[in-house]
Amino acid sequence: FYLPLLVILVCLIVRGVAFEYRVKRPEENWQRNWETAIFWTSLIPAFLWGVAFGNIVHGVKIDRDLEYVGTVWELLNPYALLGGLVTLTLFTFHGTVFTALKTVGEIRERARVLALRVGLVTAVLALVFLVWTQAHSGNGKSLVALVVAVAALVAALVANQAGREGWSFALSGGTIVAAVAMLFLTLFPNVMPSTLNPDWSLTVTNASSSAYTLKIMTWLAVIATPVVLLYQGWTYWVFRKRIGTQHLADAQH
């Protein structure tokens, strides 16, 4: 998984600087090129995350030494590619709902229309992917998470159509949480199943760090997580109001 994760990392780096460099020069070609970079470096990670999770759930070729013995191309199987399409469309739906939540006027209306279209495609793809997952390696707990994910997505679509973008955003976020929970519930206690021999699978036991490392990371998480939640909450509060083109000092930027 090193190559896909490296691609994701590079995309996140380029995407971060693209927003800054786009406004450094007024030329149309300059800004369009950086907008193209923003588009692709947003699309590729959203797709590859689904491909990665698809392979983790479905299993890969792991030998008795707990080493992957397949190729990168074997990761691009139908189930994983479907998983990539699901995360891509689901994240896009989540983003369009957020755009509608944070804007006014024409932009808000366009975002709502796009959210409905993307949401319907997402619902079809997600249902196929989650049912496939449940049939392949699901259990009772994962079935509950599946129902919650589908119900939250449908409710998010209804809320979007009703103009309740806040509820739609919260429900689409709940869909993502429930879908990820379902994947982990189908896996546990495995971390990554082996398609060669179930006994060669990575589990929470043989793939974990030492007890000392886990203890240190737990304390760091206990300290850092509340801080992250506080400053993220503060950021959302500061930028809580809707905006439109009339609020921009310079329309070109």
Backbone as CSV, one residue per row, in Angstrom:
resi,resn,N_x,N_y,N_z,CA_x,CA_y,CA_z,C_x,C_y,C_z
1,PHE,0.815,-1.206,0.000,0.000,0.000,0.000,0.860,1.273,0.000
2,TYR,2.182,1.127,-0.046,3.058,2.297,0.014,2.815,3.249,-1.150
3,LEU,2.726,2.714,-2.390,2.560,3.568,-3.563,1.239,4.336,-3.531
4,PRO,0.086,3.676,-3.284,-1.161,4.445,-3.192,-1.134,5.500,-2.085
5,LEU,-0.556,5.157,-0.935,-0.499,6.123,0.168,0.441,7.283,-0.162
6,LEU,1.519,6.994,-0.930,2.420,8.066,-1.360,1.696,9.011,-2.316
7,VAL,0.895,8.442,-3.220,0.117,9.273,-4.145,-0.846,10.159,-3.370
8,ILE,-1.519,9.597,-2.355,-2.439,10.378,-1.527,-1.694,11.512,-0.827
9,LEU,-0.525,11.215,-0.285,0.266,12.225,0.426,0.670,13.359,-0.507
10,VAL,1.148,13.009,-1.698,1.560,14.031,-2.668,0.359,14.897,-3.059
11,CYS,-0.790,14.258,-3.270,-1.996,15.013,-3.630,-2.382,15.996,-2.542
12,LEU,-2.316,15.561,-1.288,-2.685,16.445,-0.178,-1.720,17.631,-0.073
13,ILE,-0.440,17.394,-0.368,0.547,18.480,-0.334,0.275,19.482,-1.449
14,VAL,0.109,18.969,-2.676,-0.138,19.841,-3.825,-1.444,20.613,-3.638
15,ARG,-2.462,19.936,-3.137,-3.760,20.584,-2.932,-3.637,21.733,-1.934
16,GLY,-2.879,21.521,-0.868,-2.722,22.559,0.136,-2.052,23.815,-0.414
17,VAL,-0.984,23.640,-1.193,-0.279,24.807,-1.729,-1.022,25.424,-2.909
18,ALA,-1.861,24.629,-3.600,-2.574,25.142,-4.771,-3.497,26.293,-4.397
19,PHE,-4.164,26.189,-3.253,-5.050,27.270,-2.819,-4.275,28.564,-2.605
20,GLU,-3.038,28.440,-2.124,-2.223,29.623,-1.873,-1.665,30.204,-3.174
21,TYR,-1.153,29.343,-4.048,-0.507,29.815,-5.265,-1.505,30.351,-6.290
22,ARG,-2.743,29.870,-6.235,-3.740,30.311,-7.223,-3.904,31.829,-7.227
23,VAL,-3.866,32.446,-6.072,-4.140,33.888,-5.977,-2.870,34.737,-6.051
24,LYS,-1.740,34.110,-6.330,-0.491,34.872,-6.371,-0.354,35.696,-7.644
25,ARG,-1.028,35.267,-8.721,-0.957,35.996,-9.989,-2.357,36.127,-10.575
26,PRO,-2.638,37.234,-11.285,-3.996,37.471,-11.790,-4.292,36.810,-13.140
27,GLU,-3.267,36.255,-13.818,-3.501,35.694,-15.146,-4.508,34.548,-15.096
28,GLU,-5.405,34.487,-16.089,-6.451,33.468,-16.120,-5.869,32.064,-16.236
29,ASN,-4.863,31.894,-17.087,-4.256,30.570,-17.263,-3.608,30.077,-15.971
30,TRP,-2.945,30.987,-15.274,-2.307,30.640,-14.004,-3.342,30.119,-13.008
31,GLN,-4.439,30.846,-12.856,-5.460,30.455,-11.896,-6.177,29.179,-12.333
32,ARG,-6.419,29.030,-13.653,-7.094,27.831,-14.143,-6.241,26.587,-13.907
33,ASN,-4.939,26.710,-14.094,-4.041,25.560,-13.875,-4.063,25.109,-12.422
34,TRP,-4.064,26.073,-11.509,-4.105,25.702,-10.103,-5.470,25.162,-9.707
35,GLU,-6.529,25.657,-10.339,-7.855,25.091,-10.097,-7.930,23.643,-10.575
36,THR,-7.291,23.369,-11.710,-7.222,21.984,-12.206,-6.471,21.100,-11.221
37,ALA,-5.389,21.635,-10.661,-4.622,20.874,-9.667,-5.469,20.606,-8.428
38,ILE,-6.238,21.603,-7.998,-7.113,21.419,-6.832,-8.131,20.323,-7.101
39,PHE,-8.705,20.330,-8.318,-9.720,19.341,-8.670,-9.155,17.921,-8.596
40,TRP,-8.045,17.679,-9.283,-7.512,16.315,-9.349,-6.916,15.850,-8.030
41,THR,-6.282,16.753,-7.298,-5.691,16.351,-6.014,-6.746,16.207,-4.930
42,SER,-7.979,16.622,-5.194,-9.100,16.341,-4.302,-9.770,15.038,-4.695
43,LEU,-9.882,14.801,-6.001,-10.565,13.612,-6.502,-9.770,12.334,-6.231
44,ILE,-8.477,12.357,-6.513,-7.658,11.137,-6.421,-7.612,10.562,-5.007
45,PRO,-7.338,11.360,-3.951,-7.344,10.771,-2.597,-8.708,10.219,-2.200
46,ALA,-9.782,10.930,-2.562,-11.118,10.448,-2.223,-11.389,9.087,-2.843
47,PHE,-10.884,8.876,-4.051,-11.061,7.592,-4.725,-10.147,6.518,-4.141
48,LEU,-8.883,6.865,-3.892,-7.917,5.867,-3.418,-8.211,5.393,-2.002
49,TRP,-8.808,6.248,-1.159,-9.166,5.786,0.184,-10.149,4.627,0.108
50,GLY,-11.112,4.741,-0.802,-12.080,3.661,-0.963,-11.447,2.401,-1.506
51,VAL,-10.505,2.565,-2.446,-9.783,1.406,-2.989,-8.997,0.714,-1.873
52,ALA,-8.344,1.504,-1.033,-7.556,0.931,0.065,-8.448,0.177,1.042
53,PHE,-9.544,0.799,1.476,-10.443,0.135,2.419,-11.085,-1.092,1.798
54,GLY,-11.391,-1.023,0.498,-11.959,-2.183,-0.184,-11.034,-3.378,-0.134
55,ASN,-9.749,-3.146,-0.376,-8.786,-4.243,-0.320,-8.570,-4.747,1.096
56,ILE,-8.604,-3.834,2.066,-8.431,-4.248,3.459,-9.563,-5.173,3.890
57,VAL,-10.783,-4.837,3.498,-11.935,-5.649,3.893,-11.979,-6.955,3.109
58,HIS,-11.742,-6.889,1.810,-11.854,-8.072,0.954,-10.702,-9.035,1.157
59,GLY,-9.543,-8.507,1.569,-8.373,-9.347,1.769,-7.380,-9.241,0.628
60,VAL,-6.119,-9.480,0.946,-5.045,-9.437,-0.053,-4.137,-10.646,0.149
61,LYS,-3.164,-10.801,-0.764,-2.260,-11.943,-0.705,-1.182,-11.728,0.357
62,ILE,-1.395,-12.293,1.535,-0.417,-12.225,2.623,0.094,-13.634,2.886
63,ASP,1.435,-13.787,2.914,2.005,-15.127,3.086,2.194,-15.461,4.568
64,ARG,2.852,-16.592,4.841,3.032,-17.053,6.221,3.936,-16.124,7.027
65,ASP,4.751,-15.297,6.339,5.615,-14.346,7.023,4.924,-13.005,7.242
66,LEU,3.605,-12.967,6.992,2.792,-11.761,7.151,3.260,-10.638,6.230
67,GLU,3.707,-11.022,5.024,4.153,-10.061,4.016,3.225,-10.118,2.812
68,TYR,2.969,-8.971,2.197,2.134,-8.922,0.999,2.950,-9.409,-0.182
69,VAL,2.425,-10.353,-0.932,3.171,-10.956,-2.044,2.494,-10.696,-3.396
70,GLY,1.484,-9.850,-3.421,0.826,-9.522,-4.677,1.475,-8.316,-5.337
71,THR,0.807,-7.749,-6.337,1.296,-6.577,-7.044,0.347,-5.405,-6.804
72,VAL,0.797,-4.222,-7.197,-0.049,-3.040,-7.059,-1.302,-3.173,-7.909
73,TRP,-1.160,-3.763,-9.097,-2.296,-3.871,-10.012,-3.385,-4.790,-9.467
74,GLU,-3.000,-5.744,-8.623,-4.007,-6.627,-8.041,-4.902,-5.892,-7.045
75,LEU,-4.471,-4.729,-6.590,-5.293,-3.932,-5.688,-6.449,-3.261,-6.424
76,LEU,-6.350,-3.208,-7.765,-7.396,-2.574,-8.564,-8.407,-3.608,-9.040
77,ASN,-8.993,-4.328,-8.107,-10.000,-5.341,-8.420,-11.394,-4.713,-8.390
78,PRO,-12.408,-5.394,-8.938,-13.750,-4.798,-9.033,-14.313,-4.309,-7.698
79,TYR,-14.150,-5.107,-6.637,-14.698,-4.716,-5.332,-14.030,-3.446,-4.825
80,ALA,-12.701,-3.378,-4.940,-11.976,-2.202,-4.463,-12.299,-0.969,-5.301
81,LEU,-12.422,-1.129,-6.614,-12.766,-0.001,-7.482,-14.164,0.524,-7.154
82,LEU,-15.086,-0.391,-6.854,-16.419,0.041,-6.432,-16.333,0.813,-5.120
83,GLY,-15.493,0.340,-4.202,-15.284,1.058,-2.953,-14.740,2.460,-3.194
84,GLY,-13.843,2.588,-4.185,-13.316,3.903,-4.530,-14.389,4.837,-5.054
85,LEU,-15.282,4.313,-5.884,-16.378,5.128,-6.403,-17.329,5.545,-5.282
86,VAL,-17.534,4.661,-4.308,-18.417,4.983,-3.190,-17.841,6.133,-2.356
87,THR,-16.572,6.040,-1.984,-15.982,7.118,-1.183,-15.909,8.417,-1.983
88,LEU,-15.625,8.324,-3.265,-15.556,9.525,-4.094,-16.909,10.237,-4.146
89,THR,-17.959,9.494,-4.434,-19.284,10.116,-4.529,-19.814,10.529,-3.159
90,LEU,-19.533,9.728,-2.127,-20.015,10.062,-0.785,-19.349,11.336,-0.266
91,PHE,-18.040,11.459,-0.465,-17.345,12.663,-0.028,-17.780,13.878,-0.848
92,THR,-18.054,13.655,-2.141,-18.527,14.755,-2.979,-19.903,15.224,-2.520
93,PHE,-20.776,14.280,-2.203,-22.095,14.633,-1.675,-21.957,15.414,-0.374
94,HIS,-21.108,14.938,0.514,-20.875,15.609,1.799,-20.384,17.035,1.560
95,GLY,-19.493,17.196,0.573,-18.952,18.520,0.278,-19.966,19.467,-0.338
96,THR,-20.813,18.951,-1.230,-21.822,19.817,-1.843,-22.864,20.261,-0.819
97,VAL,-23.193,19.375,0.103,-24.124,19.761,1.173,-23.495,20.853,2.043
98,PHE,-22.208,20.709,2.331,-21.523,21.724,3.134,-21.480,23.060,2.382
99,THR,-21.274,22.998,1.057,-21.282,24.220,0.251,-22.642,24.908,0.339
100,ALA,-23.710,24.122,0.229,-25.054,24.688,0.357,-25.285,25.268,1.745
101,LEU,-24.697,24.630,2.762,-24.859,25.085,4.146,-24.168,26.420,4.388
102,LYS,-23.069,26.663,3.691,-22.238,27.822,3.989,-22.392,28.969,3.007
103,THR,-23.307,28.870,2.028,-23.429,29.909,1.014,-24.868,30.406,0.912
104,VAL,-25.037,31.479,0.139,-26.363,32.051,-0.107,-26.555,32.247,-1.606
105,GLY,-27.798,32.486,-1.992,-28.086,32.846,-3.370,-27.919,31.715,-4.356
106,GLU,-27.407,32.058,-5.537,-27.306,31.104,-6.631,-26.388,29.931,-6.293
107,ILE,-25.293,30.205,-5.612,-24.345,29.136,-5.276,-25.018,28.093,-4.392
108,ARG,-25.797,28.560,-3.439,-26.504,27.628,-2.545,-27.473,26.752,-3.328
109,GLU,-28.239,27.368,-4.241,-29.211,26.598,-5.013,-28.529,25.598,-5.934
110,ARG,-27.459,26.007,-6.573,-26.719,25.089,-7.451,-26.135,23.932,-6.655
111,ALA,-25.641,24.224,-5.452,-25.064,23.171,-4.610,-26.140,22.180,-4.177
112,ARG,-27.325,22.661,-3.874,-28.422,21.770,-3.468,-28.833,20.846,-4.606
113,VAL,-28.915,21.395,-5.816,-29.271,20.575,-6.978,-28.196,19.523,-7.238
114,LEU,-26.941,19.956,-7.164,-25.844,19.009,-7.390,-25.814,17.952,-6.300
115,ALA,-26.104,18.355,-5.058,-26.109,17.399,-3.948,-27.149,16.312,-4.173
116,LEU,-28.307,16.685,-4.698,-29.339,15.682,-4.974,-28.871,14.692,-6.028
117,ARG,-28.288,15.181,-7.105,-27.834,14.309,-8.180,-26.725,13.374,-7.710
118,VAL,-25.730,13.959,-7.045,-24.615,13.140,-6.552,-25.096,12.187,-5.470
119,GLY,-26.024,12.647,-4.637,-26.532,11.815,-3.552,-27.262,10.584,-4.055
120,LEU,-28.030,10.731,-5.122,-28.743,9.581,-5.680,-27.771,8.553,-6.239
121,VAL,-26.732,9.031,-6.935,-25.703,8.110,-7.440,-24.995,7.435,-6.275
122,THR,-24.699,8.212,-5.243,-24.033,7.671,-4.060,-24.873,6.585,-3.409
123,ALA,-26.179,6.816,-3.297,-27.063,5.852,-2.645,-27.043,4.511,-3.362
124,VAL,-27.062,4.547,-4.702,-27.042,3.297,-5.476,-25.707,2.571,-5.299
125,LEU,-24.603,3.299,-5.474,-23.279,2.682,-5.358,-23.032,2.163,-3.938
126,ALA,-23.404,2.963,-2.940,-23.166,2.568,-1.551,-23.978,1.337,-1.180
127,LEU,-25.210,1.283,-1.642,-26.054,0.130,-1.319,-25.455,-1.148,-1.897
128,VAL,-25.011,-1.086,-3.146,-24.393,-2.266,-3.782,-23.134,-2.669,-3.025
129,PHE,-22.288,-1.690,-2.701,-21.021,-1.984,-2.029,-21.241,-2.551,-0.630
130,LEU,-22.147,-1.956,0.132,-22.377,-2.406,1.503,-23.045,-3.780,1.541
131,VAL,-23.976,-4.014,0.623,-24.613,-5.335,0.568,-23.594,-6.395,0.152
132,TRP,-22.727,-6.055,-0.800,-21.660,-6.961,-1.225,-20.757,-7.278,-0.035
133,THR,-20.407,-6.242,0.731,-19.556,-6.434,1.909,-20.234,-7.329,2.938
134,GLN,-21.506,-7.064,3.195,-22.256,-7.855,4.162,-22.346,-9.305,3.732
135,ALA,-22.580,-9.549,2.445,-22.691,-10.920,1.940,-21.356,-11.642,1.987
136,HIS,-20.257,-10.908,1.819,-18.929,-11.529,1.771,-18.401,-11.872,3.159
137,SER,-18.517,-10.926,4.100,-17.898,-11.151,5.412,-18.645,-10.477,6.549
138,GLY,-19.932,-10.223,6.359,-20.683,-9.499,7.377,-21.161,-10.359,8.525
139,ASN,-21.702,-9.671,9.533,-22.270,-10.333,10.693,-23.441,-9.481,11.194
140,GLY,-23.999,-9.853,12.326,-25.152,-9.130,12.839,-24.858,-7.672,13.143
141,LYS,-23.703,-7.398,13.753,-23.355,-6.027,14.098,-23.131,-5.172,12.860
142,SER,-22.467,-5.746,11.861,-22.223,-4.988,10.636,-23.525,-4.718,9.891
143,LEU,-24.490,-5.622,10.023,-25.787,-5.420,9.381,-26.498,-4.211,9.992
144,VAL,-26.393,-4.053,11.300,-26.985,-2.890,11.966,-26.339,-1.604,11.447
145,ALA,-25.009,-1.605,11.332,-24.297,-0.430,10.818,-24.691,-0.140,9.378
146,LEU,-24.918,-1.193,8.586,-25.359,-1.025,7.196,-26.705,-0.312,7.142
147,VAL,-27.639,-0.757,7.958,-28.975,-0.146,7.978,-28.883,1.316,8.404
148,VAL,-28.063,1.597,9.408,-27.899,2.974,9.885,-27.308,3.853,8.782
149,ALA,-26.298,3.341,8.069,-25.652,4.112,7.004,-26.635,4.451,5.893
150,VAL,-27.401,3.463,5.453,-28.364,3.678,4.368,-29.467,4.635,4.819
151,ALA,-29.980,4.443,6.032,-31.039,5.310,6.547,-30.557,6.750,6.683
152,ALA,-29.332,6.938,7.150,-28.785,8.285,7.312,-28.598,8.961,5.963
153,LEU,-28.169,8.201,4.959,-27.977,8.777,3.629,-29.306,9.207,3.014
154,VAL,-30.318,8.366,3.137,-31.650,8.712,2.621,-32.191,9.947,3.346
155,ALA,-32.028,9.984,4.655,-32.497,11.128,5.439,-31.740,12.398,5.054
156,ALA,-30.447,12.266,4.739,-29.660,13.419,4.310,-30.182,13.977,2.993
157,LEU,-30.575,13.097,2.080,-31.145,13.536,0.804,-32.470,14.267,1.019
158,VAL,-33.304,13.728,1.893,-34.595,14.352,2.178,-34.384,15.729,2.814
159,ALA,-33.460,15.809,3.771,-33.187,17.083,4.448,-32.639,18.117,3.464
160,ASN,-31.806,17.672,2.537,-31.262,18.588,1.531,-32.370,19.167,0.669
161,GLN,-33.302,18.316,0.246,-34.413,18.785,-0.572,-35.325,19.737,0.188
162,ALA,-35.384,19.563,1.494,-36.224,20.434,2.325,-35.525,21.736,2.694
163,GLY,-34.280,21.908,2.235,-33.532,23.109,2.551,-32.947,23.125,3.942
164,ARG,-32.895,21.975,4.582,-32.313,21.866,5.932,-30.887,21.352,5.799
165,GLU,-30.003,22.234,5.320,-28.634,21.803,5.027,-27.856,21.373,6.268
166,GLY,-28.177,21.988,7.406,-27.484,21.602,8.635,-27.747,20.152,8.993
167,TRP,-29.013,19.759,8.940,-29.358,18.366,9.201,-28.775,17.448,8.130
168,SER,-28.821,17.897,6.887,-28.287,17.078,5.797,-26.790,16.838,5.972
169,PHE,-26.071,17.892,6.380,-24.629,17.757,6.592,-24.333,16.799,7.742
170,ALA,-25.083,16.932,8.835,-24.878,16.047,9.981,-25.200,14.600,9.618
171,LEU,-26.264,14.391,8.860,-26.666,13.028,8.482,-25.699,12.421,7.479
172,SER,-25.192,13.214,6.545,-24.210,12.668,5.603,-22.909,12.322,6.324
173,GLY,-22.566,13.124,7.334,-21.420,12.766,8.167,-21.666,11.483,8.930
174,GLY,-22.910,11.322,9.422,-23.270,10.072,10.093,-23.204,8.880,9.162
175,THR,-23.525,9.096,7.888,-23.413,8.018,6.903,-21.972,7.539,6.783
176,ILE,-21.047,8.489,6.719,-19.627,8.135,6.616,-19.175,7.361,7.846
177,VAL,-19.571,7.830,9.022,-19.182,7.154,10.264,-19.746,5.738,10.311
178,ALA,-21.025,5.583,9.957,-21.661,4.263,10.001,-21.049,3.312,8.978
179,ALA,-20.719,3.833,7.790,-20.118,2.990,6.759,-18.741,2.494,7.185
180,VAL,-17.939,3.402,7.754,-16.608,2.998,8.235,-16.740,2.001,9.385
181,ALA,-17.706,2.244,10.279,-17.941,1.319,11.393,-18.308,-0.065,10.874
182,MET,-19.120,-0.108,9.814,-19.503,-1.403,9.259,-18.280,-2.160,8.744
183,LEU,-17.379,-1.440,8.048,-16.187,-2.093,7.517,-15.334,-2.681,8.642
184,PHE,-15.178,-1.926,9.734,-14.371,-2.438,10.847,-15.071,-3.584,11.574
185,LEU,-16.384,-3.521,11.638,-17.131,-4.606,12.283,-17.049,-5.899,11.476
186,THR,-16.976,-5.789,10.166,-16.818,-6.999,9.349,-15.411,-7.568,9.478
187,LEU,-14.449,-6.713,9.774,-13.052,-7.156,9.866,-12.700,-7.788,11.212
188,PHE,-13.127,-7.174,12.294,-12.675,-7.550,13.629,-12.850,-9.054,13.889
189,PRO,-11.802,-9.717,14.450,-10.555,-9.168,14.979,-9.421,-9.061,13.957
190,ASN,-9.733,-9.245,12.672,-8.702,-9.077,11.652,-8.432,-7.600,11.399
191,VAL,-7.217,-7.331,10.957,-6.844,-6.011,10.479,-6.769,-6.027,8.963
192,MET,-6.244,-7.132,8.415,-6.196,-7.327,6.982,-6.199,-8.832,6.708
193,PRO,-7.299,-9.359,6.164,-7.378,-10.808,5.916,-6.431,-11.247,4.802
194,SER,-5.957,-12.461,4.917,-5.140,-13.068,3.864,-6.035,-13.915,2.969
195,THR,-5.910,-13.704,1.667,-6.684,-14.511,0.725,-5.997,-15.842,0.434
196,LEU,-4.764,-16.003,0.898,-4.026,-17.244,0.677,-4.336,-18.272,1.759
197,ASN,-4.429,-17.795,2.998,-4.710,-18.674,4.126,-5.228,-17.818,5.286
198,PRO,-6.420,-18.103,5.803,-6.958,-17.291,6.901,-6.035,-17.212,8.109
199,ASP,-5.224,-18.257,8.310,-4.307,-18.260,9.453,-3.169,-17.257,9.281
200,TRP,-2.960,-16.762,8.077,-1.888,-15.807,7.809,-2.384,-14.363,7.829
201,SER,-3.599,-14.150,8.259,-4.169,-12.801,8.280,-3.510,-11.942,9.358
202,LEU,-3.476,-10.637,9.104,-3.043,-9.702,10.132,-4.215,-9.465,11.072
203,THR,-3.967,-9.578,12.370,-5.020,-9.407,13.370,-4.647,-8.285,14.334
204,VAL,-5.576,-7.940,15.209,-5.300,-6.892,16.182,-4.198,-7.317,17.146
205,THR,-3.918,-8.609,17.195,-2.867,-9.116,18.086,-1.510,-9.104,17.417
206,ASN,-1.404,-9.763,16.243,-0.075,-9.876,15.621,0.344,-8.630,14.845
207,ALA,-0.566,-7.668,14.654,-0.207,-6.454,13.918,-0.061,-5.237,14.830
208,SER,-0.284,-5.418,16.116,-0.260,-4.270,17.026,1.163,-3.939,17.464
209,SER,1.338,-2.718,17.920,2.617,-2.307,18.489,2.758,-2.905,19.886
210,SER,3.899,-2.642,20.513,4.129,-3.173,21.856,3.189,-2.496,22.852
211,ALA,3.018,-3.133,24.001,2.142,-2.590,25.040,2.622,-1.213,25.494
212,TYR,3.928,-1.028,25.563,4.482,0.262,25.990,4.149,1.364,24.975
213,THR,4.304,1.042,23.699,3.983,2.011,22.647,2.500,2.369,22.665
214,LEU,1.657,1.358,22.819,0.213,1.607,22.861,-0.165,2.480,24.060
215,LYS,0.519,2.259,25.181,0.243,3.059,26.374,0.600,4.523,26.139
216,ILE,1.776,4.767,25.533,2.208,6.141,25.253,1.238,6.814,24.285
217,MET,0.865,6.104,23.197,-0.027,6.674,22.200,-1.421,6.949,22.777
218,THR,-1.849,6.107,23.716,-3.149,6.332,24.345,-3.139,7.625,25.147
219,TRP,-2.086,7.837,25.930,-1.997,9.068,26.723,-1.882,10.290,25.824
220,LEU,-1.130,10.181,24.729,-1.028,11.298,23.790,-2.389,11.613,23.167
221,ALA,-3.136,10.556,22.841,-4.465,10.755,22.258,-5.415,11.401,23.266
222,VAL,-5.328,10.965,24.522,-6.179,11.533,25.577,-5.920,13.030,25.743
223,ILE,-4.662,13.433,25.586,-4.305,14.841,25.745,-4.618,15.642,24.474
224,ALA,-4.257,15.083,23.317,-4.348,15.844,22.069,-5.757,15.916,21.500
225,THR,-6.540,14.843,21.629,-7.862,14.814,20.995,-8.782,15.944,21.472
226,PRO,-8.894,16.206,22.781,-9.747,17.336,23.206,-9.267,18.675,22.633
227,VAL,-7.940,18.849,22.521,-7.402,20.090,21.972,-7.813,20.246,20.513
228,VAL,-7.698,19.164,19.750,-8.087,19.193,18.333,-9.574,19.498,18.194
229,LEU,-10.395,18.842,19.016,-11.841,19.075,18.959,-12.177,20.520,19.317
230,LEU,-11.462,21.091,20.289,-11.732,22.465,20.704,-11.401,23.457,19.594
231,TYR,-10.216,23.316,18.979,-9.878,24.317,17.969,-10.660,24.105,16.681
232,GLN,-11.056,22.862,16.388,-11.933,22.650,15.232,-13.309,23.254,15.482
233,GLY,-13.824,23.072,16.699,-15.099,23.669,17.049,-15.040,25.186,17.012
234,TRP,-13.945,25.760,17.495,-13.772,27.206,17.463,-13.719,27.710,16.030
235,THR,-13.038,26.983,15.142,-12.959,27.362,13.732,-14.336,27.373,13.091
236,TYR,-15.125,26.326,13.350,-16.477,26.275,12.802,-17.332,27.421,13.345
237,TRP,-17.134,27.798,14.605,-17.921,28.875,15.193,-17.554,30.219,14.565
238,VAL,-16.269,30.458,14.354,-15.817,31.717,13.767,-16.373,31.884,12.351
239,PHE,-16.396,30.797,11.583,-16.870,30.844,10.192,-18.281,30.268,10.062
240,ARG,-19.123,30.533,11.057,-20.443,29.911,11.093,-21.445,30.545,10.133
241,LYS,-21.196,31.780,9.698,-22.161,32.478,8.865,-22.036,32.067,7.392
242,ARG,-23.141,32.230,6.681,-23.136,31.978,5.237,-22.429,33.128,4.517
243,ILE,-21.858,32.807,3.347,-21.189,33.831,2.549,-21.673,33.748,1.111
244,GLY,-21.448,34.810,0.354,-21.767,34.861,-1.061,-20.759,35.720,-1.782
245,THR,-20.906,35.853,-3.087,-19.941,36.643,-3.856,-19.923,38.095,-3.413
246,GLN,-21.036,38.572,-2.848,-21.092,39.969,-2.416,-20.182,40.242,-1.220
247,HIS,-19.740,39.196,-0.546,-18.866,39.362,0.606,-17.389,39.396,0.236
248,LEU,-17.087,39.146,-1.024,-15.692,39.120,-1.455,-15.233,40.512,-1.841
249,ALA,-14.087,40.912,-1.303,-13.555,42.249,-1.598,-13.122,42.349,-3.052
250,ASP,-12.558,41.275,-3.586,-12.072,41.243,-4.956,-12.659,40.012,-5.623
251,ALA,-13.540,40.180,-6.592,-14.227,39.054,-7.219,-13.264,38.103,-7.903
252,GLN,-12.084,38.607,-8.342,-11.128,37.739,-9.026,-10.529,36.721,-8.078
253,HIS,-10.497,37.025,-6.795,-9.882,36.114,-5.826,-10.936,35.353,-5.034
